[in-house]
Coordinates of C-alpha atoms in Angstrom, one line a residue:
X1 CA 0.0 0.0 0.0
X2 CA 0.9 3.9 -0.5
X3 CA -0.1 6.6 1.2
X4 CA -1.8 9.3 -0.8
X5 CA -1.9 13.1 0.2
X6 CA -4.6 14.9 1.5
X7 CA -5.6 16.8 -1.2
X8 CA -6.3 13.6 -3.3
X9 CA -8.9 12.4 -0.7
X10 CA -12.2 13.6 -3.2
X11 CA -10.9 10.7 -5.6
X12 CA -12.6 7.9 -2.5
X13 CA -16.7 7.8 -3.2
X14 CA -18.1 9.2 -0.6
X15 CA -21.5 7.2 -1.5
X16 CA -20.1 3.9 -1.9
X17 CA -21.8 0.6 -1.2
X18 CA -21.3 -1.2 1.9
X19 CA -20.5 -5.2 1.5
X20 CA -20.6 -6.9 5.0
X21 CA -19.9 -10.2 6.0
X22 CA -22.1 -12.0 8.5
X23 CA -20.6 -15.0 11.0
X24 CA -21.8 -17.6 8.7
X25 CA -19.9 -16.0 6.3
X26 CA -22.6 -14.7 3.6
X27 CA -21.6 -11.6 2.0
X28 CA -24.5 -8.8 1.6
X29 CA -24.3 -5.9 -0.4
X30 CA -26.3 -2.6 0.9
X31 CA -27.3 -0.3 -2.1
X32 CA -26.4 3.9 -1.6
X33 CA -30.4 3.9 -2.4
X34 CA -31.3 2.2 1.0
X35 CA -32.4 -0.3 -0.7
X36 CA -32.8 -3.8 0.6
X37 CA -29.7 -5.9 0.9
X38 CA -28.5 -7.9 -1.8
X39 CA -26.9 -11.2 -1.2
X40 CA -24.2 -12.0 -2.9
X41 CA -23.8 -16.4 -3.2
X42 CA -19.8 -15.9 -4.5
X43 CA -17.4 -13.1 -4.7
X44 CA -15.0 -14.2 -7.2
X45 CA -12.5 -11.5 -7.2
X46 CA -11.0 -8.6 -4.6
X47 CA -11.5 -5.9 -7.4
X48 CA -13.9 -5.1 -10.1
X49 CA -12.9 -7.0 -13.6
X50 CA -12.5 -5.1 -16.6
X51 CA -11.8 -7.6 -18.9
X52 CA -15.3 -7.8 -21.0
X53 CA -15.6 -4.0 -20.7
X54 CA -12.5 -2.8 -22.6
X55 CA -11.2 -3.7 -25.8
X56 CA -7.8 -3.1 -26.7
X57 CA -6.9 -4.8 -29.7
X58 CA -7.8 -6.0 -32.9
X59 CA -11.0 -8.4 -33.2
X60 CA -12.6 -7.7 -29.7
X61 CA -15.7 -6.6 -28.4
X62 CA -16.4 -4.7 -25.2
X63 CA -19.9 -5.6 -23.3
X64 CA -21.4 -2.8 -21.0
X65 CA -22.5 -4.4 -17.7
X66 CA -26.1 -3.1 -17.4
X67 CA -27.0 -1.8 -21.1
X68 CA -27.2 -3.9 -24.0
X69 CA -24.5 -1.9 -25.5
X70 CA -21.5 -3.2 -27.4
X71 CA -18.3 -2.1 -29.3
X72 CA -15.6 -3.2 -31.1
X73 CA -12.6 -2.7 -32.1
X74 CA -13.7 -0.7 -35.1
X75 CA -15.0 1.8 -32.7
X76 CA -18.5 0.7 -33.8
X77 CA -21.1 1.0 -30.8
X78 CA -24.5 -1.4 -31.2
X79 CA -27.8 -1.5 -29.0
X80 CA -28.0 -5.6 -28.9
X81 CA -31.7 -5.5 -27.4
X82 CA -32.2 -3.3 -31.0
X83 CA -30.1 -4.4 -33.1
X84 CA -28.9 -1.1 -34.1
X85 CA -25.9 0.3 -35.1
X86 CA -25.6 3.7 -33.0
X87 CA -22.5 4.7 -35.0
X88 CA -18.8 5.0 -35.4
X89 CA -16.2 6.6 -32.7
X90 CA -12.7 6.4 -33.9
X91 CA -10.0 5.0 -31.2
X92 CA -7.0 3.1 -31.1
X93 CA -8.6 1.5 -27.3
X94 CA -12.5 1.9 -25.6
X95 CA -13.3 1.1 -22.2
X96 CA -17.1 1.1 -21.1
X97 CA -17.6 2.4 -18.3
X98 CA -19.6 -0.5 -15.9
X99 CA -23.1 1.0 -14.9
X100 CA -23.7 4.4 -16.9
X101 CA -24.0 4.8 -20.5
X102 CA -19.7 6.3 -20.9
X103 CA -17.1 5.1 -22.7
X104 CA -13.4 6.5 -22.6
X105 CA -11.9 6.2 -25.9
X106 CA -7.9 6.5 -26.6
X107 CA -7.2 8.5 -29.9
X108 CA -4.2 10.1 -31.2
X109 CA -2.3 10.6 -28.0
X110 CA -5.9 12.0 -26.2
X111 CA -8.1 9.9 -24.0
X112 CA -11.8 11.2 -24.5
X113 CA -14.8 10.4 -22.4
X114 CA -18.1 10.1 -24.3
X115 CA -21.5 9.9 -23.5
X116 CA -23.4 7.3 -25.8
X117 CA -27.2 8.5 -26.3
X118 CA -28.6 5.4 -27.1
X119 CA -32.2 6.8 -27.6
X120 CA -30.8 9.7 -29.8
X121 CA -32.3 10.4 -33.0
X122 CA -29.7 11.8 -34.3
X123 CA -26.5 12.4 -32.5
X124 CA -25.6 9.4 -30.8
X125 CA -22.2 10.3 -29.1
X126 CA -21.6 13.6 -26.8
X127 CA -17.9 14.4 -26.1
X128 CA -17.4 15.3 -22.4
X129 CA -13.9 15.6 -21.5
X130 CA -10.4 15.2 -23.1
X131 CA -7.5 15.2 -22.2
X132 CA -3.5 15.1 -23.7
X133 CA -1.6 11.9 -22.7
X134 CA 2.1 11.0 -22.5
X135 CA 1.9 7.4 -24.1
X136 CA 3.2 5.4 -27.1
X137 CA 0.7 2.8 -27.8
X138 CA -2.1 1.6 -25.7
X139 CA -1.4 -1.1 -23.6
X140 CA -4.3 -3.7 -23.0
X141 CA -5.6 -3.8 -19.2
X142 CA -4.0 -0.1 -19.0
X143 CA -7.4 1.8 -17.5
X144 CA -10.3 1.0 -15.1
X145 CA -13.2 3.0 -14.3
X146 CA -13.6 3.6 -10.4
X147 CA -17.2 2.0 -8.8
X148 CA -18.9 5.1 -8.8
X149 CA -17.9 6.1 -12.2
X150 CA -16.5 9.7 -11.6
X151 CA -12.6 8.4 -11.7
X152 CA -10.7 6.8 -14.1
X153 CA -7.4 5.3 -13.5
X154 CA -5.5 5.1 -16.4
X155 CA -1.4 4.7 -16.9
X156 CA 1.0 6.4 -19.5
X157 CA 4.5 7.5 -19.5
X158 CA 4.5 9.1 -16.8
X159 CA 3.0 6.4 -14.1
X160 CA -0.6 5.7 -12.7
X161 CA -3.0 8.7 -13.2
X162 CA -6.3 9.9 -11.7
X163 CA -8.8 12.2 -13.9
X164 CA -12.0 13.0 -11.7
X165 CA -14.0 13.1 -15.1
X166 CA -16.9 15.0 -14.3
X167 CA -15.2 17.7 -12.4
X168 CA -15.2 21.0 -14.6
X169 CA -11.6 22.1 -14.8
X170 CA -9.9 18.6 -13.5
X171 CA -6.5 17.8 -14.6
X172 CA -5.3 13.7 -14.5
X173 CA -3.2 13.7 -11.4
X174 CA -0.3 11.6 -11.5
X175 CA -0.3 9.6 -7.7
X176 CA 1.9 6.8 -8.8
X177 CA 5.3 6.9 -10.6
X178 CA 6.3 3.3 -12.0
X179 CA 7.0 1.9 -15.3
X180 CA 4.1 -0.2 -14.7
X181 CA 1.3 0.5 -17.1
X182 CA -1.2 -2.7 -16.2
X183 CA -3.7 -1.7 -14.0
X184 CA -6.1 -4.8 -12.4
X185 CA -9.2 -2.3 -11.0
X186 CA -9.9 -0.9 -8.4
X187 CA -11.8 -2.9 -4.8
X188 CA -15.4 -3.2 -4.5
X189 CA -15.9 0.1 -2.5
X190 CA -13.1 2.5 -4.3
X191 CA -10.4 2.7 -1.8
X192 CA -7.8 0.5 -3.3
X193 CA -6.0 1.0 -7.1
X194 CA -4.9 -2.6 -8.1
X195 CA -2.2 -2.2 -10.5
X196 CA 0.7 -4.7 -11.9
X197 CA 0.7 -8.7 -11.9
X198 CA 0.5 -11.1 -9.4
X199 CA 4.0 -11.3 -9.2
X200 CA 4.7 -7.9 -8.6
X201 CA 1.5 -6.3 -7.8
X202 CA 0.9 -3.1 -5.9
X203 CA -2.3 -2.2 -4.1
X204 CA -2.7 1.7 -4.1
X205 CA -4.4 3.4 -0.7
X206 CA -6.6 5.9 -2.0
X207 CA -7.3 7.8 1.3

């Protein structure tokens, strides 16, 4: 773990679910909402998996956890449940965000955040951030979206970044120098930033 400065407290979600574990060891999720609790039969991982939601090279297709929206690695965004094209975004990488209709999308040394409209008649995309990079090539597994959605951890030349997206006037801080670019995602409530292998893996304290 690493400690991370004061100033970059904001980045934890304040409104975060709570996941408890009773003595008969079943795990319960309680909802921001106050809505009932949700039990959870397995928790297969210590951090949220970005695999199916990010596609980084050729011949993939990302898959957005809640809305029957895909894309590929043509940039081409589809409503399954419609099966209709939305239309085309260029990128060299896309990473879905997990619960709201976003999508950060790595193009010619910029990483963009979208909003995908996918009830729009006729503009199906809306550009709401960008931002330069430092960074050759995309590196698959190199981004992860933070639980509730207002962070995205992303890595480049310079080490492990931070952009609080939705923020008017946020810069991507850098909290983590290292020449390691693969990030895992970050825990189930926000506080931790997984990044490397399991070999040499480094769990970053966000508070």
């Amino acid at each position: 773990s690493r400690y991370i400065p004061r100033e970059n407290y904001r980045y934890y979600p304040l409104f975060a679910p709570l996941l408890i574990t009773t003595q008969t060891n079943s795990n319960y999720l309680f909802p921001v909402d106050r809505g009932s609790p949700i039990l959870l039969e397995t928790i297969n991982s210590q951090f949220l998996p970005i695999e199916q939601s990010a596609c980084w090279k050729i011949d993939c297709t990302a898959i957005s956890l809640t809305y029957t929206l895909t894309i590929n690695h043509l940039g081409k965004i589809w409503d399954v449940y419609k099966s209709n094209l939305l239309g085309h975004l260029n990128g060299d990488a896309f990473l879905l965000s997990p619960w709201a209709p976003f999508v950060a999308v790595w193009w010619e040394s910029k990483i963009q955040i979208f909003r995908i409209n996918p009830t729009a008649s006729d503009e199906a995309f809306t550009l709401i951030s960008e931002k330069p990079i430092s960074i050759g090539s995309v590196i698959p597994n190199s981004a992860a979206w933070s639980p509730n959605e207002n962070i995205i951890a992303f890595s480049d030349d310079r080490g492990i970044m931070l952009w609080d997206v939705f923020t008017e006037g946020s810069e991507p801080v850098l909290i983590y120098e290292t020449d390691t670019k693969t990030i895992q995602g970050f825990s189930p409530l926000g506080r931790f930033l997984v990044i490397g292998d399991d070999e040499n893996g480094v769990s970053i304290d966000l508070i």
